């Protein structure tokens, strides 16, 4: 068993997935708060699906702290269309990282799960205790199963080998650096882009998938990053912990709010042939709040900032 000590600013912290939405925000947060030894590797430098390469990297670098923010992610359509890739790639990435962290004596590891690990019809808001109490939402079952396996692996290392491997479950994330590709993105960036393009082309309507009735909770990724730093510094239990803002909106409400932010006055056209997915996914964040963490960015402010970021991209 390794002694469990609080994470400090002079420790080496490897953020796996540092170019992704979550990973890039976590690096910004850590470096902004004075962590001077954040380690990053691009996909070209280190393929996380390659077990031997990951083991070699850990053997050479021996990171003291690891954040597993690397994953194959996507919106409802990509999850539904590519279950094999979502299952295999995520299992490979997380198995390689978690096993290597154990073998090379990483003192603390933070594994990022997802709110989709919970049953499709979980009680709302969803407490951590709902894990594995019911059937999963079919559109993202593969991704959820991989994430559940990652949680259980961290918990097994904690129980069997006394490792400080902790598990955070973020709700739906958004923010700068998100994926705006309409086939693979999540709803929020997809609608920001669609509404922006409808406005600039003078279109009279915007297509919205599904019925508009599902409800989702959206957390700005800078808030997620601040929660991750908080957990690294203050949380040492293998029990999963939810990370969210505690409020949700319907997809229709989200679309209407985006139309206001973008300044689009046309109508919304709902396409009920597209899947709705889980009817509601609101996390119970009482546990994290009781520890003293709160989000700072409202959905309105987050949408405005993300839209400004999107408009400022060179490709635009
Ligand atoms: O964000 P999203 O793709 O994923 O979709 P989930 C949320 C809701 O928005 C669904 C609707 O009801 C979609 O039908 N929606 C409306 C749209 N218009 C659009 C659009 O243009 N694009 C997209 N993508 N959705 C994901 C999981 O579930 O949540 C992942 O598939 C992950 O595994 C992520 O866990 C957090 O919230 O349904």
mmCIF file of C-alpha atoms and ligand atoms in Angstrom:
data_model
loop_
_atom_site.group_PDB
_atom_site.id
_atom_site.type_symbol
_atom_site.label_atom_id
_atom_site.label_comp_id
_atom_site.label_asym_id
_atom_site.label_seq_id
_atom_site.Cartn_x
_atom_site.Cartn_y
_atom_site.Cartn_z
ATOM 1 C CA UNK A 1 0.000 0.000 0.000
ATOM 2 C CA UNK A 2 1.275 3.525 -0.893
ATOM 3 C CA UNK A 3 0.755 6.328 1.645
ATOM 4 C CA UNK A 4 -2.031 8.702 0.567
ATOM 5 C CA UNK A 5 -0.813 12.320 0.581
ATOM 6 C CA UNK A 6 -2.539 15.474 -0.710
ATOM 7 C CA UNK A 7 -1.562 16.428 -4.261
ATOM 8 C CA UNK A 8 0.925 19.318 -4.237
ATOM 9 C CA UNK A 9 1.956 21.862 -6.849
ATOM 10 C CA UNK A 10 5.467 20.505 -7.319
ATOM 11 C CA UNK A 11 4.364 16.969 -8.149
ATOM 12 C CA UNK A 12 4.427 15.684 -11.716
ATOM 13 C CA UNK A 13 0.855 15.400 -13.044
ATOM 14 C CA UNK A 14 0.253 13.578 -16.312
ATOM 15 C CA UNK A 15 -2.996 14.716 -17.939
ATOM 16 C CA UNK A 16 -3.926 12.038 -20.475
ATOM 17 C CA UNK A 17 -6.085 13.566 -23.208
ATOM 18 C CA UNK A 18 -4.757 17.107 -22.824
ATOM 19 C CA UNK A 19 -6.007 18.179 -26.257
ATOM 20 C CA UNK A 20 -9.598 17.176 -25.595
ATOM 21 C CA UNK A 21 -12.373 19.354 -24.190
ATOM 22 C CA UNK A 22 -11.932 18.185 -20.595
ATOM 23 C CA UNK A 23 -8.177 17.562 -20.635
ATOM 24 C CA UNK A 24 -7.291 20.951 -22.105
ATOM 25 C CA UNK A 25 -9.400 22.709 -19.465
ATOM 26 C CA UNK A 26 -7.776 20.657 -16.689
ATOM 27 C CA UNK A 27 -4.305 21.652 -17.928
ATOM 28 C CA UNK A 28 -5.374 25.341 -18.042
ATOM 29 C CA UNK A 29 -6.702 25.063 -14.499
ATOM 30 C CA UNK A 30 -3.669 23.283 -13.049
ATOM 31 C CA UNK A 31 -1.097 25.523 -14.748
ATOM 32 C CA UNK A 32 -3.148 28.610 -13.898
ATOM 33 C CA UNK A 33 -3.120 27.569 -10.232
ATOM 34 C CA UNK A 34 0.640 27.149 -10.087
ATOM 35 C CA UNK A 35 1.144 23.477 -10.909
ATOM 36 C CA UNK A 36 4.453 23.716 -12.742
ATOM 37 C CA UNK A 37 5.054 20.086 -13.704
ATOM 38 C CA UNK A 38 2.069 19.136 -15.852
ATOM 39 C CA UNK A 39 3.028 16.424 -18.343
ATOM 40 C CA UNK A 40 1.365 16.144 -21.760
ATOM 41 C CA UNK A 41 1.768 13.795 -24.703
ATOM 42 C CA UNK A 42 0.052 14.171 -28.051
ATOM 43 C CA UNK A 43 -1.532 11.187 -29.783
ATOM 44 C CA UNK A 44 1.396 11.157 -32.246
ATOM 45 C CA UNK A 45 3.847 10.946 -29.344
ATOM 46 C CA UNK A 46 1.937 8.320 -27.368
ATOM 47 C CA UNK A 47 -0.893 6.127 -28.636
ATOM 48 C CA UNK A 48 -2.818 5.308 -25.466
ATOM 49 C CA UNK A 49 -4.332 2.205 -27.095
ATOM 50 C CA UNK A 50 -0.827 0.726 -27.355
ATOM 51 C CA UNK A 51 -0.189 -1.111 -24.086
ATOM 52 C CA UNK A 52 3.567 -1.495 -24.551
ATOM 53 C CA UNK A 53 3.987 2.181 -25.459
ATOM 54 C CA UNK A 54 1.995 3.315 -22.411
ATOM 55 C CA UNK A 55 4.001 1.026 -20.130
ATOM 56 C CA UNK A 56 7.256 2.376 -21.599
ATOM 57 C CA UNK A 57 6.113 5.962 -21.071
ATOM 58 C CA UNK A 58 5.203 5.317 -17.431
ATOM 59 C CA UNK A 59 8.507 3.516 -16.881
ATOM 60 C CA UNK A 60 10.445 6.520 -18.196
ATOM 61 C CA UNK A 61 8.394 9.390 -16.769
ATOM 62 C CA UNK A 62 6.910 7.846 -13.605
ATOM 63 C CA UNK A 63 4.188 10.489 -13.130
ATOM 64 C CA UNK A 64 3.285 11.006 -9.489
ATOM 65 C CA UNK A 65 -0.316 11.932 -10.293
ATOM 66 C CA UNK A 66 -2.413 10.898 -13.318
ATOM 67 C CA UNK A 67 -5.654 12.360 -14.687
ATOM 68 C CA UNK A 68 -7.475 10.058 -17.126
ATOM 69 C CA UNK A 69 -9.250 12.589 -19.349
ATOM 70 C CA UNK A 70 -8.477 10.651 -22.536
ATOM 71 C CA UNK A 71 -11.412 8.835 -24.123
ATOM 72 C CA UNK A 72 -13.212 8.288 -27.386
ATOM 73 C CA UNK A 73 -16.249 10.525 -26.946
ATOM 74 C CA UNK A 74 -19.140 11.719 -29.067
ATOM 75 C CA UNK A 75 -22.779 12.655 -29.161
ATOM 76 C CA UNK A 76 -25.812 10.435 -29.338
ATOM 77 C CA UNK A 77 -25.441 9.617 -33.057
ATOM 78 C CA UNK A 78 -21.753 8.662 -32.948
ATOM 79 C CA UNK A 79 -22.332 6.531 -29.842
ATOM 80 C CA UNK A 80 -25.248 4.791 -31.507
ATOM 81 C CA UNK A 81 -23.422 4.169 -34.799
ATOM 82 C CA UNK A 82 -20.017 3.007 -33.511
ATOM 83 C CA UNK A 83 -20.482 0.848 -30.375
ATOM 84 C CA UNK A 84 -17.492 -1.361 -31.229
ATOM 85 C CA UNK A 85 -15.078 1.579 -31.372
ATOM 86 C CA UNK A 86 -16.520 3.237 -28.257
ATOM 87 C CA UNK A 87 -16.193 0.010 -26.288
ATOM 88 C CA UNK A 88 -12.811 -1.223 -27.508
ATOM 89 C CA UNK A 89 -10.932 2.079 -27.659
ATOM 90 C CA UNK A 90 -12.112 3.245 -24.275
ATOM 91 C CA UNK A 91 -11.358 -0.072 -22.607
ATOM 92 C CA UNK A 92 -7.866 -0.100 -24.122
ATOM 93 C CA UNK A 93 -7.063 3.512 -23.184
ATOM 94 C CA UNK A 94 -8.242 3.278 -19.594
ATOM 95 C CA UNK A 95 -6.888 -0.236 -18.933
ATOM 96 C CA UNK A 96 -3.433 0.770 -20.187
ATOM 97 C CA UNK A 97 -3.351 3.966 -18.130
ATOM 98 C CA UNK A 98 -4.748 2.538 -14.895
ATOM 99 C CA UNK A 99 -2.639 -0.630 -14.996
ATOM 100 C CA UNK A 100 0.556 1.327 -15.794
ATOM 101 C CA UNK A 101 -0.192 3.817 -13.011
ATOM 102 C CA UNK A 102 -0.359 0.899 -10.599
ATOM 103 C CA UNK A 103 2.810 -0.738 -11.919
ATOM 104 C CA UNK A 104 4.838 2.465 -11.761
ATOM 105 C CA UNK A 105 3.652 3.612 -8.327
ATOM 106 C CA UNK A 106 1.539 6.609 -9.286
ATOM 107 C CA UNK A 107 0.415 8.059 -5.952
ATOM 108 C CA UNK A 108 -3.002 9.294 -7.084
ATOM 109 C CA UNK A 109 -5.143 8.788 -10.180
ATOM 110 C CA UNK A 110 -8.345 10.587 -11.157
ATOM 111 C CA UNK A 111 -10.566 8.687 -13.596
ATOM 112 C CA UNK A 112 -13.241 10.694 -15.411
ATOM 113 C CA UNK A 113 -16.433 8.738 -15.991
ATOM 114 C CA UNK A 114 -19.719 10.145 -17.286
ATOM 115 C CA UNK A 115 -23.317 10.668 -16.202
ATOM 116 C CA UNK A 116 -24.344 8.064 -18.817
ATOM 117 C CA UNK A 117 -23.075 5.292 -16.517
ATOM 118 C CA UNK A 118 -26.375 5.541 -14.646
ATOM 119 C CA UNK A 119 -29.525 3.581 -15.560
ATOM 120 C CA UNK A 120 -31.787 5.069 -18.222
ATOM 121 C CA UNK A 121 -34.607 5.472 -15.708
ATOM 122 C CA UNK A 122 -32.559 6.389 -12.636
ATOM 123 C CA UNK A 123 -34.237 8.555 -9.958
ATOM 124 C CA UNK A 124 -33.713 12.280 -10.548
ATOM 125 C CA UNK A 125 -31.513 13.948 -9.491
ATOM 126 C CA UNK A 126 -29.292 10.868 -9.835
ATOM 127 C CA UNK A 127 -27.411 9.885 -6.658
ATOM 128 C CA UNK A 128 -24.089 8.059 -6.872
ATOM 129 C CA UNK A 129 -25.839 5.015 -5.347
ATOM 130 C CA UNK A 130 -27.850 4.532 -8.584
ATOM 131 C CA UNK A 131 -24.839 2.936 -10.319
ATOM 132 C CA UNK A 132 -25.678 -0.583 -11.603
ATOM 133 C CA UNK A 133 -29.265 -0.543 -10.362
ATOM 134 C CA UNK A 134 -31.000 -0.757 -13.769
ATOM 135 C CA UNK A 135 -30.718 -1.089 -17.548
ATOM 136 C CA UNK A 136 -28.620 1.438 -19.469
ATOM 137 C CA UNK A 137 -29.708 3.789 -22.266
ATOM 138 C CA UNK A 138 -29.162 1.751 -25.485
ATOM 139 C CA UNK A 139 -27.766 4.636 -27.612
ATOM 140 C CA UNK A 140 -24.667 4.931 -25.419
ATOM 141 C CA UNK A 141 -24.513 1.560 -23.712
ATOM 142 C CA UNK A 142 -21.068 0.718 -25.139
ATOM 143 C CA UNK A 143 -19.502 3.939 -23.844
ATOM 144 C CA UNK A 144 -21.241 3.546 -20.488
ATOM 145 C CA UNK A 145 -20.070 -0.058 -20.076
ATOM 146 C CA UNK A 146 -16.476 0.977 -20.772
ATOM 147 C CA UNK A 147 -16.706 3.786 -18.205
ATOM 148 C CA UNK A 148 -18.315 1.491 -15.614
ATOM 149 C CA UNK A 149 -15.448 -0.949 -16.151
ATOM 150 C CA UNK A 150 -12.953 1.869 -15.571
ATOM 151 C CA UNK A 151 -14.660 2.819 -12.310
ATOM 152 C CA UNK A 152 -14.671 -0.771 -11.112
ATOM 153 C CA UNK A 153 -10.997 -1.206 -12.063
ATOM 154 C CA UNK A 154 -9.999 1.868 -10.030
ATOM 155 C CA UNK A 155 -12.065 0.605 -7.113
ATOM 156 C CA UNK A 156 -10.479 -2.835 -7.421
ATOM 157 C CA UNK A 157 -6.974 -1.319 -7.287
ATOM 158 C CA UNK A 158 -8.061 0.654 -4.221
ATOM 159 C CA UNK A 159 -9.483 -2.403 -2.459
ATOM 160 C CA UNK A 160 -6.924 -5.006 -3.472
ATOM 161 C CA UNK A 161 -3.765 -2.870 -3.505
ATOM 162 C CA UNK A 162 -4.687 0.189 -1.411
ATOM 163 C CA UNK A 163 -4.308 2.658 -4.285
ATOM 164 C CA UNK A 164 -5.688 6.205 -4.174
ATOM 165 C CA UNK A 165 -7.501 5.878 -7.534
ATOM 166 C CA UNK A 166 -10.570 8.136 -7.460
ATOM 167 C CA UNK A 167 -13.589 8.423 -9.802
ATOM 168 C CA UNK A 168 -15.434 11.607 -10.835
ATOM 169 C CA UNK A 169 -18.671 11.467 -12.883
ATOM 170 C CA UNK A 170 -19.137 14.664 -14.898
ATOM 171 C CA UNK A 171 -22.457 15.634 -16.406
ATOM 172 C CA UNK A 172 -22.716 16.815 -20.076
ATOM 173 C CA UNK A 173 -19.797 19.199 -20.694
ATOM 174 C CA UNK A 174 -19.331 22.071 -23.132
ATOM 175 C CA UNK A 175 -16.976 24.984 -23.719
ATOM 176 C CA UNK A 176 -13.979 26.152 -25.764
ATOM 177 C CA UNK A 177 -12.266 23.392 -27.715
ATOM 178 C CA UNK A 178 -15.472 21.377 -28.088
ATOM 179 C CA UNK A 179 -16.197 19.259 -31.164
ATOM 180 C CA UNK A 180 -18.471 21.168 -33.575
ATOM 181 C CA UNK A 181 -18.723 18.419 -36.215
ATOM 182 C CA UNK A 182 -22.434 17.846 -36.756
ATOM 183 C CA UNK A 183 -22.205 14.054 -37.088
ATOM 184 C CA UNK A 184 -20.158 13.379 -33.978
ATOM 185 C CA UNK A 185 -20.742 16.333 -31.641
ATOM 186 C CA UNK A 186 -22.932 16.680 -28.586
ATOM 187 C CA UNK A 187 -26.112 18.717 -28.718
ATOM 188 C CA UNK A 188 -24.825 22.036 -27.386
ATOM 189 C CA UNK A 189 -21.994 22.648 -29.873
ATOM 190 C CA UNK A 190 -24.157 21.178 -32.665
ATOM 191 C CA UNK A 191 -26.957 23.660 -31.989
ATOM 192 C CA UNK A 192 -24.567 26.604 -31.588
ATOM 193 C CA UNK A 193 -23.161 25.829 -35.012
ATOM 194 C CA UNK A 194 -26.495 25.115 -36.693
ATOM 195 C CA UNK A 195 -28.125 28.261 -35.326
ATOM 196 C CA UNK A 196 -25.083 30.370 -36.250
ATOM 197 C CA UNK A 197 -25.116 28.992 -39.805
ATOM 198 C CA UNK A 198 -28.888 29.509 -40.115
ATOM 199 C CA UNK A 199 -28.478 33.119 -39.030
ATOM 200 C CA UNK A 200 -25.595 33.865 -41.400
ATOM 201 C CA UNK A 201 -27.292 32.163 -44.373
ATOM 202 C CA UNK A 202 -30.649 33.831 -43.701
ATOM 203 C CA UNK A 203 -32.451 30.472 -43.231
ATOM 204 C CA UNK A 204 -35.915 30.545 -41.666
ATOM 205 C CA UNK A 205 -35.547 27.413 -39.512
ATOM 206 C CA UNK A 206 -33.056 25.214 -37.669
ATOM 207 C CA UNK A 207 -33.268 21.419 -37.422
ATOM 208 C CA UNK A 208 -33.203 19.985 -33.898
ATOM 209 C CA UNK A 209 -32.952 16.227 -33.389
ATOM 210 C CA UNK A 210 -35.611 14.361 -31.450
ATOM 211 C CA UNK A 211 -38.685 15.745 -29.749
ATOM 212 C CA UNK A 212 -37.024 18.496 -27.709
ATOM 213 C CA UNK A 213 -38.426 17.061 -24.477
ATOM 214 C CA UNK A 214 -35.341 15.243 -23.061
ATOM 215 C CA UNK A 215 -33.672 17.137 -20.253
ATOM 216 C CA UNK A 216 -29.923 17.577 -19.828
ATOM 217 C CA UNK A 217 -27.613 19.246 -17.328
ATOM 218 C CA UNK A 218 -24.773 21.254 -18.888
ATOM 219 C CA UNK A 219 -21.556 22.116 -17.065
ATOM 220 C CA UNK A 220 -18.970 24.518 -18.475
ATOM 221 C CA UNK A 221 -15.687 22.675 -18.845
ATOM 222 C CA UNK A 222 -13.804 25.313 -16.815
ATOM 223 C CA UNK A 223 -16.056 24.400 -13.884
ATOM 224 C CA UNK A 224 -15.308 20.716 -14.460
ATOM 225 C CA UNK A 225 -11.588 21.533 -14.399
ATOM 226 C CA UNK A 226 -11.918 23.428 -11.149
ATOM 227 C CA UNK A 227 -13.827 20.459 -9.660
ATOM 228 C CA UNK A 228 -11.085 18.069 -10.806
ATOM 229 C CA UNK A 229 -8.400 20.171 -9.110
ATOM 230 C CA UNK A 230 -10.572 20.330 -5.997
ATOM 231 C CA UNK A 231 -10.918 16.530 -5.963
ATOM 232 C CA UNK A 232 -7.197 16.010 -6.553
ATOM 233 C CA UNK A 233 -6.479 18.230 -3.574
ATOM 234 C CA UNK A 234 -9.309 17.168 -1.251
ATOM 235 C CA UNK A 235 -10.860 13.797 -2.129
ATOM 236 C CA UNK A 236 -9.251 10.439 -1.392
ATOM 237 C CA UNK A 237 -12.065 7.891 -1.652
ATOM 238 C CA UNK A 238 -12.623 5.290 -4.373
ATOM 239 C CA UNK A 239 -16.377 5.958 -4.095
ATOM 240 C CA UNK A 240 -17.637 7.700 -7.230
ATOM 241 C CA UNK A 241 -18.570 11.371 -6.956
ATOM 242 C CA UNK A 242 -20.881 13.341 -9.270
ATOM 243 C CA UNK A 243 -19.757 16.626 -10.842
ATOM 244 C CA UNK A 244 -22.528 18.862 -12.127
ATOM 245 C CA UNK A 245 -24.253 22.197 -11.633
ATOM 246 C CA UNK A 246 -27.489 20.752 -10.210
ATOM 247 C CA UNK A 247 -29.796 22.296 -12.847
ATOM 248 C CA UNK A 248 -31.125 20.976 -16.129
ATOM 249 C CA UNK A 249 -33.028 22.293 -19.162
ATOM 250 C CA UNK A 250 -35.063 20.626 -21.904
ATOM 251 C CA UNK A 251 -33.462 20.402 -25.342
ATOM 252 C CA UNK A 252 -36.159 22.813 -26.578
ATOM 253 C CA UNK A 253 -35.235 25.323 -23.850
ATOM 254 C CA UNK A 254 -31.541 24.922 -24.701
ATOM 255 C CA UNK A 255 -32.244 25.512 -28.405
ATOM 256 C CA UNK A 256 -34.319 28.622 -27.610
ATOM 257 C CA UNK A 257 -31.592 29.989 -25.336
ATOM 258 C CA UNK A 258 -28.991 29.413 -28.055
ATOM 259 C CA UNK A 259 -31.186 31.239 -30.597
ATOM 260 C CA UNK A 260 -31.244 34.236 -28.246
ATOM 261 C CA UNK A 261 -27.462 34.166 -27.667
ATOM 262 C CA UNK A 262 -26.772 33.914 -31.410
ATOM 263 C CA UNK A 263 -29.513 36.394 -32.362
ATOM 264 C CA UNK A 264 -31.479 34.051 -34.623
ATOM 265 C CA UNK A 265 -35.194 34.781 -34.991
ATOM 266 C CA UNK A 266 -36.339 31.818 -37.114
ATOM 267 C CA UNK A 267 -38.202 28.712 -35.961
ATOM 268 C CA UNK A 268 -37.079 25.355 -34.559
ATOM 269 C CA UNK A 269 -37.943 22.247 -36.618
ATOM 270 C CA UNK A 270 -37.877 19.098 -34.480
ATOM 271 C CA UNK A 271 -36.950 15.846 -36.238
ATOM 272 C CA UNK A 272 -38.588 13.024 -34.284
ATOM 273 C CA UNK A 273 -36.914 10.388 -36.489
ATOM 274 C CA UNK A 274 -33.686 11.114 -34.572
ATOM 275 C CA UNK A 275 -33.211 9.470 -31.143
ATOM 276 C CA UNK A 276 -34.041 11.303 -27.919
ATOM 277 C CA UNK A 277 -31.808 9.116 -25.751
ATOM 278 C CA UNK A 278 -32.184 9.192 -21.982
ATOM 279 C CA UNK A 279 -35.316 11.173 -20.977
ATOM 280 C CA UNK A 280 -33.498 12.987 -18.172
ATOM 281 C CA UNK A 281 -29.947 13.110 -16.805
ATOM 282 C CA UNK A 282 -29.631 15.429 -13.813
ATOM 283 C CA UNK A 283 -26.939 14.578 -11.287
ATOM 284 C CA UNK A 284 -27.380 14.778 -7.530
ATOM 285 C CA UNK A 285 -24.382 16.900 -6.562
ATOM 286 C CA UNK A 286 -25.051 17.040 -2.802
ATOM 287 C CA UNK A 287 -21.909 15.039 -2.029
ATOM 288 C CA UNK A 288 -19.558 17.377 -3.904
ATOM 289 C CA UNK A 289 -21.337 20.480 -2.620
ATOM 290 C CA UNK A 290 -21.028 19.219 0.960
ATOM 291 C CA UNK A 291 -17.253 19.029 0.476
ATOM 292 C CA UNK A 292 -17.294 22.729 -0.394
ATOM 293 C CA UNK A 293 -17.156 22.907 -4.198
ATOM 294 C CA UNK A 294 -19.605 24.975 -6.301
ATOM 295 C CA UNK A 295 -19.673 25.805 -10.044
ATOM 296 C CA UNK A 296 -19.193 29.440 -11.074
ATOM 297 C CA UNK A 297 -20.381 29.703 -14.688
ATOM 298 C CA UNK A 298 -24.123 29.926 -15.442
ATOM 299 C CA UNK A 299 -25.478 28.363 -18.625
ATOM 300 C CA UNK A 300 -26.190 31.817 -20.061
ATOM 301 C CA UNK A 301 -22.637 33.040 -19.448
ATOM 302 C CA UNK A 302 -21.169 29.753 -20.646
ATOM 303 C CA UNK A 303 -23.165 29.872 -23.879
ATOM 304 C CA UNK A 304 -22.084 33.461 -24.548
ATOM 305 C CA UNK A 305 -18.418 32.642 -23.923
ATOM 306 C CA UNK A 306 -18.504 29.470 -25.995
ATOM 307 C CA UNK A 307 -20.243 31.227 -28.897
ATOM 308 C CA UNK A 308 -17.647 34.011 -28.780
ATOM 309 C CA UNK A 309 -14.883 31.390 -28.834
ATOM 310 C CA UNK A 310 -16.520 29.598 -31.779
ATOM 311 C CA UNK A 311 -16.831 32.818 -33.780
ATOM 312 C CA UNK A 312 -13.175 33.669 -33.106
ATOM 313 C CA UNK A 313 -11.791 30.434 -34.574
ATOM 314 C CA UNK A 314 -9.601 30.996 -37.662
ATOM 315 C CA UNK A 315 -11.612 28.521 -39.774
ATOM 316 C CA UNK A 316 -14.627 30.749 -39.357
HETATM 317 O O1 LIG B 1 -25.645 15.666 -26.486
HETATM 318 P P1 LIG B 1 -26.209 14.452 -27.077
HETATM 319 O O2 LIG B 1 -25.681 14.047 -28.405
HETATM 320 O O3 LIG B 1 -26.026 13.202 -26.152
HETATM 321 O O4 LIG B 1 -27.799 14.649 -27.265
HETATM 322 P P2 LIG B 1 -26.702 12.531 -24.847
HETATM 323 C C1 LIG B 1 -28.626 15.132 -26.247
HETATM 324 C C2 LIG B 1 -30.030 15.347 -26.770
HETATM 325 O O5 LIG B 1 -30.018 16.428 -27.702
HETATM 326 C C3 LIG B 1 -30.667 14.162 -27.498
HETATM 327 C C4 LIG B 1 -30.746 16.077 -28.880
HETATM 328 O O6 LIG B 1 -32.026 14.081 -27.143
HETATM 329 C C5 LIG B 1 -30.536 14.571 -28.959
HETATM 330 O O7 LIG B 1 -31.499 13.970 -29.819
HETATM 331 N N1 LIG B 1 -30.284 16.852 -30.037
HETATM 332 C C6 LIG B 1 -31.022 17.779 -30.686
HETATM 333 C C7 LIG B 1 -29.098 16.760 -30.653
HETATM 334 N N2 LIG B 1 -30.362 18.260 -31.748
HETATM 335 C C8 LIG B 1 -29.144 17.657 -31.736
HETATM 336 C C9 LIG B 1 -28.001 17.769 -32.594
HETATM 337 O O8 LIG B 1 -27.963 18.514 -33.576
HETATM 338 N N3 LIG B 1 -26.919 17.008 -32.243
HETATM 339 C C10 LIG B 1 -26.924 16.166 -31.154
HETATM 340 N N4 LIG B 1 -25.809 15.460 -30.872
HETATM 341 N N5 LIG B 1 -28.004 16.022 -30.363
HETATM 342 C C11 LIG B 1 -24.338 11.543 -24.699
HETATM 343 C C12 LIG B 1 -23.758 10.153 -24.816
HETATM 344 O O9 LIG B 1 -25.697 11.357 -24.603
HETATM 345 O O10 LIG B 1 -23.921 12.213 -23.538
HETATM 346 C C13 LIG B 1 -22.327 10.119 -24.541
HETATM 347 O O11 LIG B 1 -24.085 9.617 -26.068
HETATM 348 C C14 LIG B 1 -21.905 10.974 -23.373
HETATM 349 O O12 LIG B 1 -21.978 8.791 -24.312
HETATM 350 C C15 LIG B 1 -22.581 12.328 -23.348
HETATM 351 O O13 LIG B 1 -22.168 10.317 -22.182
HETATM 352 C C16 LIG B 1 -22.325 13.084 -22.068
HETATM 353 O O14 LIG B 1 -26.712 13.469 -23.679
HETATM 354 O O15 LIG B 1 -28.013 11.913 -25.175
#
